[in-house]
Each structure stands twice: as C-alpha cells, then as structure tokens.
Amino acid sequence: GISFYYRQPVMQVLGGPIWNTLVLMGSSMGVAVVLGVLGGMFLGWRRGSKGEKWGVVVALLLRSIPIFWLGILLLMIFTYWLRLFPTGGIRTSGYEAISLWSVYCSWDFLHHLAVPFATALLYYVADPLLIMRTSMLEIKGEDFLEMAKAKGLKDYQVMKHCVRNAILPVITFVAVWSGFAFGGQVLLETVFSWPGMGREIVQAVIRHDYPVAQAAFFFMSFIVVFMNFIVDLLYGYLDPRIVYR
C-alpha cells in the first residue's frame, strides 16, 4: 500500500531500512553463530577445565548485559575517549552514494559499521555458545561415541561426530532468532542512530502509519518461515536419520 506519512509506496519506504538492517544484523549474527558454535564446541568438549569455567562466566555476563548499555559503553570507549569511530549513522554527513555498491562497500560505511557490529556480535554470541555447550554435554554420553572410541578413532574424529549431532539445536534456535533480529534491534539502532527496520517500525507506530507497520511485520514473519524451511532442509543433510520423501 501507500504510506500515510511519506505518501510513497511502502516498499520504497522500507527498501533502505531493510538493507541497512540486513547488512548490520546479517553480518554480526553470522559471525556470532560461527564463533558461538566453535566456542560452545570447545567448552563442551573440555568440561571441567579452567577455560570452560571462565568461558561460561564470560558468556553469561555478555548475555546478561543490556544491549543498549553495551552499545553506550563501546561508544564511550572508542568514540568519545579514543575518538576512533563516529558516533552513529551509516555515513558521514555530505557523503553521496551513487549506487548500492558505493553505499555498503565503502570505507566510510565500514567505519560507521564497526562499533554497532561489535556490539551486536558481543551480545548475540552468547546464545549459540551456551546452547552448543549444553548440547555437546548431552551428546557426549551417547553410546555411538563410546563405540567410536572403542573402534580406535582419534579424539578429533570423535569430536566431529559429536559436533554434527550437537549442532542441530543451534540451527533450530537460529531460525527463530533471525526473524526477531532481522526485524530490527530497536535499542541497538536507536543508540547508534542506525536507519534500519527497528527504528522504522517504532516511527510507524508513533505516526500511526499502519501500511508501513504491517509490511514490516509481514517481512519479519516471512524471514521466520523462510529460515525454518532452510533449517528443515539442513536437518536432512546433517542428520542421516531424517529422510524427506
């Protein structure tokens, strides 16, 4: 439909914010999932070690800190004290982008992306890490791993079999998680003045711009359904017991 506030088609209004959120949340969540899986794999396999204890403490601390407080803290350190990065936005005032490539693949954009990316990464890495660790601990006691050890497989080969089964809950979590994240982390985008979906949804609600709000919620729902479909396909690849007919 047509936006009540902008008097433009809704897709034109949300086109920019969708891409801005996808770049920020997609990159930070992708790295967070990879680091979380690797970290949870290590912590679960080395249970009882000092590294495992400290890893769990750090993960719980990162998960407990509000994302807006973490963002403000990083802004204080890297922007106001060290003066290494800008305070917010996606580009320097006066910068004109002539194409989509020049917007998201320029040094100016990456300079603005660094601190919000780090904030989202630190906040989101804890969930997949803790889930992967818990799943690893559950799988470690299974009979097929004892059989693999009895057959003389090396430690890293046994861990590979364990990881392949333990990663399934993480993938399921990411499917649901991505819908809320791609919908826009409102607090994160507000702290860094990031013109993404989260801020646009809040503005649409305040302005009673129902077409924009409905389109944004529809997009979030589509992402959840699409990611669950991708997860269903991945299950058949990761778990040989699951067969699609």
PDB file of C-alpha atoms in Angstrom:
ATOM      1  CA  GLY A   1       0.000   0.000   0.000  1.00  0.00           C
ATOM      2  CA  ILE A   2       0.862   3.686   0.328  1.00  0.00           C
ATOM      3  CA  SER A   3       2.477   5.065   3.461  1.00  0.00           C
ATOM      4  CA  PHE A   4       0.228   7.512   5.328  1.00  0.00           C
ATOM      5  CA  TYR A   5       3.229   9.602   6.402  1.00  0.00           C
ATOM      6  CA  TYR A   6       5.611   9.523   3.425  1.00  0.00           C
ATOM      7  CA  ARG A   7       2.903   9.363   0.737  1.00  0.00           C
ATOM      8  CA  GLN A   8       5.042   6.787  -1.078  1.00  0.00           C
ATOM      9  CA  PRO A   9       4.712   3.043  -1.745  1.00  0.00           C
ATOM     10  CA  VAL A  10       5.634   1.058   1.341  1.00  0.00           C
ATOM     11  CA  MET A  11       8.395  -0.892  -0.423  1.00  0.00           C
ATOM     12  CA  GLN A  12      10.138   2.370  -1.305  1.00  0.00           C
ATOM     13  CA  VAL A  13       9.951   3.448   2.339  1.00  0.00           C
ATOM     14  CA  LEU A  14      11.283   0.133   3.701  1.00  0.00           C
ATOM     15  CA  GLY A  15      13.768  -0.577   0.923  1.00  0.00           C
ATOM     16  CA  GLY A  16      16.635   1.315   2.550  1.00  0.00           C
ATOM     17  CA  PRO A  17      15.960   0.269   6.179  1.00  0.00           C
ATOM     18  CA  ILE A  18      15.677  -3.412   5.170  1.00  0.00           C
ATOM     19  CA  TRP A  19      19.093  -3.389   3.533  1.00  0.00           C
ATOM     20  CA  ASN A  20      20.636  -1.442   6.405  1.00  0.00           C
ATOM     21  CA  THR A  21      19.344  -3.967   8.941  1.00  0.00           C
ATOM     22  CA  LEU A  22      20.300  -6.969   6.806  1.00  0.00           C
ATOM     23  CA  VAL A  23      23.871  -5.735   6.500  1.00  0.00           C
ATOM     24  CA  LEU A  24      24.255  -4.971  10.206  1.00  0.00           C
ATOM     25  CA  MET A  25      22.381  -7.920  11.711  1.00  0.00           C
ATOM     26  CA  GLY A  26      23.268 -10.427   8.998  1.00  0.00           C
ATOM     27  CA  SER A  27      26.999  -9.865   9.327  1.00  0.00           C
ATOM     28  CA  SER A  28      27.037  -9.714  13.136  1.00  0.00           C
ATOM     29  CA  MET A  29      24.735 -12.718  13.560  1.00  0.00           C
ATOM     30  CA  GLY A  30      26.661 -14.780  11.025  1.00  0.00           C
ATOM     31  CA  VAL A  31      29.950 -14.204  12.819  1.00  0.00           C
ATOM     32  CA  ALA A  32      28.253 -14.685  16.212  1.00  0.00           C
ATOM     33  CA  VAL A  33      26.874 -18.091  15.196  1.00  0.00           C
ATOM     34  CA  VAL A  34      30.238 -19.278  13.868  1.00  0.00           C
ATOM     35  CA  LEU A  35      32.149 -18.112  16.945  1.00  0.00           C
ATOM     36  CA  GLY A  36      29.391 -19.379  19.260  1.00  0.00           C
ATOM     37  CA  VAL A  37      29.418 -22.854  17.725  1.00  0.00           C
ATOM     38  CA  LEU A  38      33.216 -23.064  17.868  1.00  0.00           C
ATOM     39  CA  GLY A  39      33.316 -21.732  21.422  1.00  0.00           C
ATOM     40  CA  GLY A  40      30.499 -23.998  22.620  1.00  0.00           C
ATOM     41  CA  MET A  41      32.168 -26.962  20.966  1.00  0.00           C
ATOM     42  CA  PHE A  42      35.395 -26.279  22.844  1.00  0.00           C
ATOM     43  CA  LEU A  43      33.686 -25.607  26.187  1.00  0.00           C
ATOM     44  CA  GLY A  44      31.506 -28.695  25.944  1.00  0.00           C
ATOM     45  CA  TRP A  45      34.371 -30.982  24.962  1.00  0.00           C
ATOM     46  CA  ARG A  46      36.697 -29.625  27.668  1.00  0.00           C
ATOM     47  CA  ARG A  47      34.225 -29.684  30.514  1.00  0.00           C
ATOM     48  CA  GLY A  48      35.756 -29.132  33.938  1.00  0.00           C
ATOM     49  CA  SER A  49      38.773 -27.170  32.701  1.00  0.00           C
ATOM     50  CA  LYS A  50      39.553 -23.608  33.758  1.00  0.00           C
ATOM     51  CA  GLY A  51      38.895 -22.414  30.214  1.00  0.00           C
ATOM     52  CA  GLU A  52      35.420 -23.916  30.317  1.00  0.00           C
ATOM     53  CA  LYS A  53      34.597 -22.241  33.625  1.00  0.00           C
ATOM     54  CA  TRP A  54      35.790 -18.826  32.506  1.00  0.00           C
ATOM     55  CA  GLY A  55      34.105 -19.219  29.128  1.00  0.00           C
ATOM     56  CA  VAL A  56      30.732 -19.865  30.745  1.00  0.00           C
ATOM     57  CA  VAL A  57      31.168 -16.873  33.067  1.00  0.00           C
ATOM     58  CA  VAL A  58      32.031 -14.551  30.165  1.00  0.00           C
ATOM     59  CA  ALA A  59      29.141 -15.875  28.056  1.00  0.00           C
ATOM     60  CA  LEU A  60      26.632 -15.391  30.864  1.00  0.00           C
ATOM     61  CA  LEU A  61      27.985 -11.903  31.506  1.00  0.00           C
ATOM     62  CA  LEU A  62      27.623 -10.906  27.849  1.00  0.00           C
ATOM     63  CA  ARG A  63      24.120 -12.383  27.707  1.00  0.00           C
ATOM     64  CA  SER A  64      23.050 -10.523  30.854  1.00  0.00           C
ATOM     65  CA  ILE A  65      24.286  -7.065  29.839  1.00  0.00           C
ATOM     66  CA  PRO A  66      21.536  -4.989  28.155  1.00  0.00           C
ATOM     67  CA  ILE A  67      22.478  -4.340  24.540  1.00  0.00           C
ATOM     68  CA  PHE A  68      21.846  -0.590  24.814  1.00  0.00           C
ATOM     69  CA  TRP A  69      24.213  -0.361  27.828  1.00  0.00           C
ATOM     70  CA  LEU A  70      26.868  -2.349  25.973  1.00  0.00           C
ATOM     71  CA  GLY A  71      26.491  -0.057  22.969  1.00  0.00           C
ATOM     72  CA  ILE A  72      26.791   3.073  25.097  1.00  0.00           C
ATOM     73  CA  LEU A  73      29.881   1.622  26.801  1.00  0.00           C
ATOM     74  CA  LEU A  74      31.599   0.919  23.472  1.00  0.00           C
ATOM     75  CA  LEU A  75      30.630   4.384  22.243  1.00  0.00           C
ATOM     76  CA  MET A  76      32.236   5.956  25.314  1.00  0.00           C
ATOM     77  CA  ILE A  77      35.461   3.995  24.857  1.00  0.00           C
ATOM     78  CA  PHE A  78      36.008   4.013  21.102  1.00  0.00           C
ATOM     79  CA  THR A  79      34.208   7.214  20.114  1.00  0.00           C
ATOM     80  CA  TYR A  80      34.424   9.749  22.922  1.00  0.00           C
ATOM     81  CA  TRP A  81      37.661   8.662  24.639  1.00  0.00           C
ATOM     82  CA  LEU A  82      39.775   7.200  21.828  1.00  0.00           C
ATOM     83  CA  ARG A  83      37.997   9.085  19.004  1.00  0.00           C
ATOM     84  CA  LEU A  84      38.471   6.210  16.577  1.00  0.00           C
ATOM     85  CA  PHE A  85      34.916   5.849  15.242  1.00  0.00           C
ATOM     86  CA  PRO A  86      31.913   8.106  14.522  1.00  0.00           C
ATOM     87  CA  THR A  87      29.033   8.452  16.962  1.00  0.00           C
ATOM     88  CA  GLY A  88      26.369   6.942  14.715  1.00  0.00           C
ATOM     89  CA  GLY A  89      24.600   6.833  11.373  1.00  0.00           C
ATOM     90  CA  ILE A  90      25.699   4.896   8.308  1.00  0.00           C
ATOM     91  CA  ARG A  91      27.706   7.577   6.510  1.00  0.00           C
ATOM     92  CA  THR A  92      29.387  10.905   7.046  1.00  0.00           C
ATOM     93  CA  SER A  93      27.222  13.977   6.553  1.00  0.00           C
ATOM     94  CA  GLY A  94      27.598  15.191   2.984  1.00  0.00           C
ATOM     95  CA  TYR A  95      28.665  11.818   1.576  1.00  0.00           C
ATOM     96  CA  GLU A  96      26.716  10.971  -1.584  1.00  0.00           C
ATOM     97  CA  ALA A  97      26.423   7.380  -2.758  1.00  0.00           C
ATOM     98  CA  ILE A  98      25.762   6.858  -6.456  1.00  0.00           C
ATOM     99  CA  SER A  99      24.954   3.144  -6.246  1.00  0.00           C
ATOM    100  CA  LEU A 100      24.168   0.342  -3.798  1.00  0.00           C
ATOM    101  CA  TRP A 101      27.765  -0.826  -4.051  1.00  0.00           C
ATOM    102  CA  SER A 102      29.131   2.572  -3.095  1.00  0.00           C
ATOM    103  CA  VAL A 103      26.834   2.671  -0.048  1.00  0.00           C
ATOM    104  CA  TYR A 104      27.751  -0.655   1.576  1.00  0.00           C
ATOM    105  CA  CYS A 105      31.229  -1.284   0.190  1.00  0.00           C
ATOM    106  CA  SER A 106      32.902   1.994   1.033  1.00  0.00           C
ATOM    107  CA  TRP A 107      35.408   2.730   3.775  1.00  0.00           C
ATOM    108  CA  ASP A 108      33.081   5.383   5.176  1.00  0.00           C
ATOM    109  CA  PHE A 109      30.279   2.854   5.677  1.00  0.00           C
ATOM    110  CA  LEU A 110      32.594   0.252   7.225  1.00  0.00           C
ATOM    111  CA  HIS A 111      33.916   2.925   9.571  1.00  0.00           C
ATOM    112  CA  HIS A 112      30.373   3.598  10.798  1.00  0.00           C
ATOM    113  CA  LEU A 113      29.537  -0.131  10.917  1.00  0.00           C
ATOM    114  CA  ALA A 114      32.420  -1.186  13.185  1.00  0.00           C
ATOM    115  CA  VAL A 115      31.073  -0.269  16.644  1.00  0.00           C
ATOM    116  CA  PRO A 116      27.429  -1.381  16.167  1.00  0.00           C
ATOM    117  CA  PHE A 117      28.747  -4.589  14.576  1.00  0.00           C
ATOM    118  CA  ALA A 118      30.969  -5.247  17.598  1.00  0.00           C
ATOM    119  CA  THR A 119      28.086  -4.507  19.968  1.00  0.00           C
ATOM    120  CA  ALA A 120      25.710  -6.922  18.235  1.00  0.00           C
ATOM    121  CA  LEU A 121      28.433  -9.558  17.967  1.00  0.00           C
ATOM    122  CA  LEU A 122      29.285  -9.470  21.671  1.00  0.00           C
ATOM    123  CA  TYR A 123      25.616  -9.550  22.645  1.00  0.00           C
ATOM    124  CA  TYR A 124      24.479 -12.330  20.302  1.00  0.00           C
ATOM    125  CA  VAL A 125      27.470 -14.689  20.534  1.00  0.00           C
ATOM    126  CA  ALA A 126      26.460 -15.950  23.992  1.00  0.00           C
ATOM    127  CA  ASP A 127      23.234 -17.718  22.974  1.00  0.00           C
ATOM    128  CA  PRO A 128      24.639 -20.117  20.356  1.00  0.00           C
ATOM    129  CA  LEU A 129      27.697 -20.681  22.557  1.00  0.00           C
ATOM    130  CA  LEU A 130      25.687 -21.758  25.600  1.00  0.00           C
ATOM    131  CA  ILE A 131      23.252 -23.846  23.547  1.00  0.00           C
ATOM    132  CA  MET A 132      26.110 -25.589  21.729  1.00  0.00           C
ATOM    133  CA  ARG A 133      27.891 -26.308  25.014  1.00  0.00           C
ATOM    134  CA  THR A 134      24.762 -27.807  26.584  1.00  0.00           C
ATOM    135  CA  SER A 135      24.065 -29.906  23.503  1.00  0.00           C
ATOM    136  CA  MET A 136      27.667 -31.147  23.446  1.00  0.00           C
ATOM    137  CA  LEU A 137      27.376 -32.247  27.073  1.00  0.00           C
ATOM    138  CA  GLU A 138      24.206 -34.203  26.276  1.00  0.00           C
ATOM    139  CA  ILE A 139      25.692 -35.916  23.215  1.00  0.00           C
ATOM    140  CA  LYS A 140      28.980 -36.825  24.919  1.00  0.00           C
ATOM    141  CA  GLY A 141      27.250 -39.558  26.908  1.00  0.00           C
ATOM    142  CA  GLU A 142      25.694 -41.292  23.887  1.00  0.00           C
ATOM    143  CA  ASP A 143      26.599 -44.894  23.060  1.00  0.00           C
ATOM    144  CA  PHE A 144      27.701 -44.185  19.495  1.00  0.00           C
ATOM    145  CA  LEU A 145      30.564 -42.020  20.788  1.00  0.00           C
ATOM    146  CA  GLU A 146      31.721 -44.796  23.108  1.00  0.00           C
ATOM    147  CA  MET A 147      31.627 -47.147  20.123  1.00  0.00           C
ATOM    148  CA  ALA A 148      33.689 -44.665  18.090  1.00  0.00           C
ATOM    149  CA  LYS A 149      36.298 -44.511  20.843  1.00  0.00           C
ATOM    150  CA  ALA A 150      36.346 -48.311  21.123  1.00  0.00           C
ATOM    151  CA  LYS A 151      36.996 -48.569  17.379  1.00  0.00           C
ATOM    152  CA  GLY A 152      40.172 -46.528  17.880  1.00  0.00           C
ATOM    153  CA  LEU A 153      39.117 -43.236  16.323  1.00  0.00           C
ATOM    154  CA  LYS A 154      41.237 -40.235  17.234  1.00  0.00           C
ATOM    155  CA  ASP A 155      39.939 -37.594  19.602  1.00  0.00           C
ATOM    156  CA  TYR A 156      39.215 -35.007  16.903  1.00  0.00           C
ATOM    157  CA  GLN A 157      37.328 -37.609  14.841  1.00  0.00           C
ATOM    158  CA  VAL A 158      35.125 -38.482  17.806  1.00  0.00           C
ATOM    159  CA  MET A 159      34.518 -34.778  18.437  1.00  0.00           C
ATOM    160  CA  LYS A 160      33.499 -34.343  14.795  1.00  0.00           C
ATOM    161  CA  HIS A 161      30.754 -36.957  15.222  1.00  0.00           C
ATOM    162  CA  CYS A 162      29.654 -35.264  18.433  1.00  0.00           C
ATOM    163  CA  VAL A 163      29.525 -31.793  16.870  1.00  0.00           C
ATOM    164  CA  ARG A 164      27.432 -32.910  13.925  1.00  0.00           C
ATOM    165  CA  ASN A 165      24.683 -34.101  16.270  1.00  0.00           C
ATOM    166  CA  ALA A 166      25.066 -31.300  18.828  1.00  0.00           C
ATOM    167  CA  ILE A 167      24.687 -28.500  16.280  1.00  0.00           C
ATOM    168  CA  LEU A 168      21.043 -29.332  15.467  1.00  0.00           C
ATOM    169  CA  PRO A 169      19.529 -27.358  18.419  1.00  0.00           C
ATOM    170  CA  VAL A 170      21.681 -24.364  17.485  1.00  0.00           C
ATOM    171  CA  ILE A 171      20.332 -24.373  13.930  1.00  0.00           C
ATOM    172  CA  THR A 172      16.760 -24.553  15.209  1.00  0.00           C
ATOM    173  CA  PHE A 173      17.396 -21.619  17.533  1.00  0.00           C
ATOM    174  CA  VAL A 174      18.951 -19.527  14.751  1.00  0.00           C
ATOM    175  CA  ALA A 175      15.858 -19.951  12.562  1.00  0.00           C
ATOM    176  CA  VAL A 176      13.567 -18.326  15.133  1.00  0.00           C
ATOM    177  CA  TRP A 177      16.227 -15.908  16.350  1.00  0.00           C
ATOM    178  CA  SER A 178      16.847 -14.491  12.871  1.00  0.00           C
ATOM    179  CA  GLY A 179      13.280 -13.263  12.444  1.00  0.00           C
ATOM    180  CA  PHE A 180      13.453 -11.051  15.509  1.00  0.00           C
ATOM    181  CA  ALA A 181      16.972  -9.868  14.710  1.00  0.00           C
ATOM    182  CA  PHE A 182      16.237  -9.030  11.066  1.00  0.00           C
ATOM    183  CA  GLY A 183      13.109  -7.259  12.212  1.00  0.00           C
ATOM    184  CA  GLY A 184      15.487  -4.780  13.689  1.00  0.00           C
ATOM    185  CA  GLN A 185      17.122  -4.477  17.053  1.00  0.00           C
ATOM    186  CA  VAL A 186      15.323  -1.314  18.128  1.00  0.00           C
ATOM    187  CA  LEU A 187      17.594  -0.459  21.047  1.00  0.00           C
ATOM    188  CA  LEU A 188      20.781  -1.049  19.070  1.00  0.00           C
ATOM    189  CA  GLU A 189      19.614   1.034  16.127  1.00  0.00           C
ATOM    190  CA  THR A 190      18.462   3.813  18.442  1.00  0.00           C
ATOM    191  CA  VAL A 191      21.778   4.032  20.290  1.00  0.00           C
ATOM    192  CA  PHE A 192      23.775   4.230  17.068  1.00  0.00           C
ATOM    193  CA  SER A 193      21.178   6.216  15.053  1.00  0.00           C
ATOM    194  CA  TRP A 194      21.174   3.351  12.556  1.00  0.00           C
ATOM    195  CA  PRO A 195      18.380   3.850   9.978  1.00  0.00           C
ATOM    196  CA  GLY A 196      17.123   0.276   9.998  1.00  0.00           C
ATOM    197  CA  MET A 197      13.899  -1.697  10.346  1.00  0.00           C
ATOM    198  CA  GLY A 198      13.725  -1.346  14.115  1.00  0.00           C
ATOM    199  CA  ARG A 199      13.690   2.439  14.104  1.00  0.00           C
ATOM    200  CA  GLU A 200      11.276   2.499  11.166  1.00  0.00           C
ATOM    201  CA  ILE A 201       8.808   0.208  12.971  1.00  0.00           C
ATOM    202  CA  VAL A 202       8.878   2.444  16.060  1.00  0.00           C
ATOM    203  CA  GLN A 203       8.358   5.560  13.944  1.00  0.00           C
ATOM    204  CA  ALA A 204       5.500   3.877  12.048  1.00  0.00           C
ATOM    205  CA  VAL A 205       3.733   3.013  15.304  1.00  0.00           C
ATOM    206  CA  ILE A 206       4.180   6.539  16.671  1.00  0.00           C
ATOM    207  CA  ARG A 207       2.877   8.076  13.436  1.00  0.00           C
ATOM    208  CA  HIS A 208       0.012   5.534  13.099  1.00  0.00           C
ATOM    209  CA  ASP A 209       1.475   4.645   9.711  1.00  0.00           C
ATOM    210  CA  TYR A 210      -0.267   1.264   9.531  1.00  0.00           C
ATOM    211  CA  PRO A 211       0.779   0.209   5.989  1.00  0.00           C
ATOM    212  CA  VAL A 212       4.461   0.545   6.912  1.00  0.00           C
ATOM    213  CA  ALA A 213       3.999  -1.296  10.220  1.00  0.00           C
ATOM    214  CA  GLN A 214       2.053  -4.121   8.560  1.00  0.00           C
ATOM    215  CA  ALA A 215       4.665  -4.510   5.830  1.00  0.00           C
ATOM    216  CA  ALA A 216       7.468  -4.621   8.402  1.00  0.00           C
ATOM    217  CA  PHE A 217       5.721  -7.299  10.476  1.00  0.00           C
ATOM    218  CA  PHE A 218       4.956  -9.268   7.310  1.00  0.00           C
ATOM    219  CA  PHE A 219       8.637  -9.166   6.387  1.00  0.00           C
ATOM    220  CA  MET A 220       9.627 -10.416   9.845  1.00  0.00           C
ATOM    221  CA  SER A 221       7.150 -13.286   9.586  1.00  0.00           C
ATOM    222  CA  PHE A 222       8.432 -14.174   6.134  1.00  0.00           C
ATOM    223  CA  ILE A 223      12.012 -14.344   7.421  1.00  0.00           C
ATOM    224  CA  VAL A 224      10.994 -16.716  10.249  1.00  0.00           C
ATOM    225  CA  VAL A 225       9.070 -19.023   7.901  1.00  0.00           C
ATOM    226  CA  PHE A 226      11.828 -18.970   5.277  1.00  0.00           C
ATOM    227  CA  MET A 227      14.573 -19.677   7.820  1.00  0.00           C
ATOM    228  CA  ASN A 228      12.573 -22.578   9.288  1.00  0.00           C
ATOM    229  CA  PHE A 229      12.250 -24.002   5.785  1.00  0.00           C
ATOM    230  CA  ILE A 230      16.016 -23.754   5.294  1.00  0.00           C
ATOM    231  CA  VAL A 231      16.557 -25.421   8.675  1.00  0.00           C
ATOM    232  CA  ASP A 232      14.278 -28.315   7.710  1.00  0.00           C
ATOM    233  CA  LEU A 233      16.399 -28.879   4.622  1.00  0.00           C
ATOM    234  CA  LEU A 234      19.617 -28.700   6.638  1.00  0.00           C
ATOM    235  CA  TYR A 235      18.315 -31.270   9.103  1.00  0.00           C
ATOM    236  CA  GLY A 236      18.161 -33.869   6.344  1.00  0.00           C
ATOM    237  CA  TYR A 237      21.773 -33.134   5.456  1.00  0.00           C
ATOM    238  CA  LEU A 238      23.166 -33.033   8.995  1.00  0.00           C
ATOM    239  CA  ASP A 239      21.182 -35.933  10.458  1.00  0.00           C
ATOM    240  CA  PRO A 240      21.135 -39.116   8.306  1.00  0.00           C
ATOM    241  CA  ARG A 241      18.177 -40.405  10.348  1.00  0.00           C
ATOM    242  CA  ILE A 242      15.948 -37.724   8.792  1.00  0.00           C
ATOM    243  CA  VAL A 243      14.762 -38.605   5.279  1.00  0.00           C
ATOM    244  CA  TYR A 244      12.462 -36.461   3.125  1.00  0.00           C
ATOM    245  CA  ARG A 245      10.037 -38.254   0.800  1.00  0.00           C
TER     246      ARG A 245
END
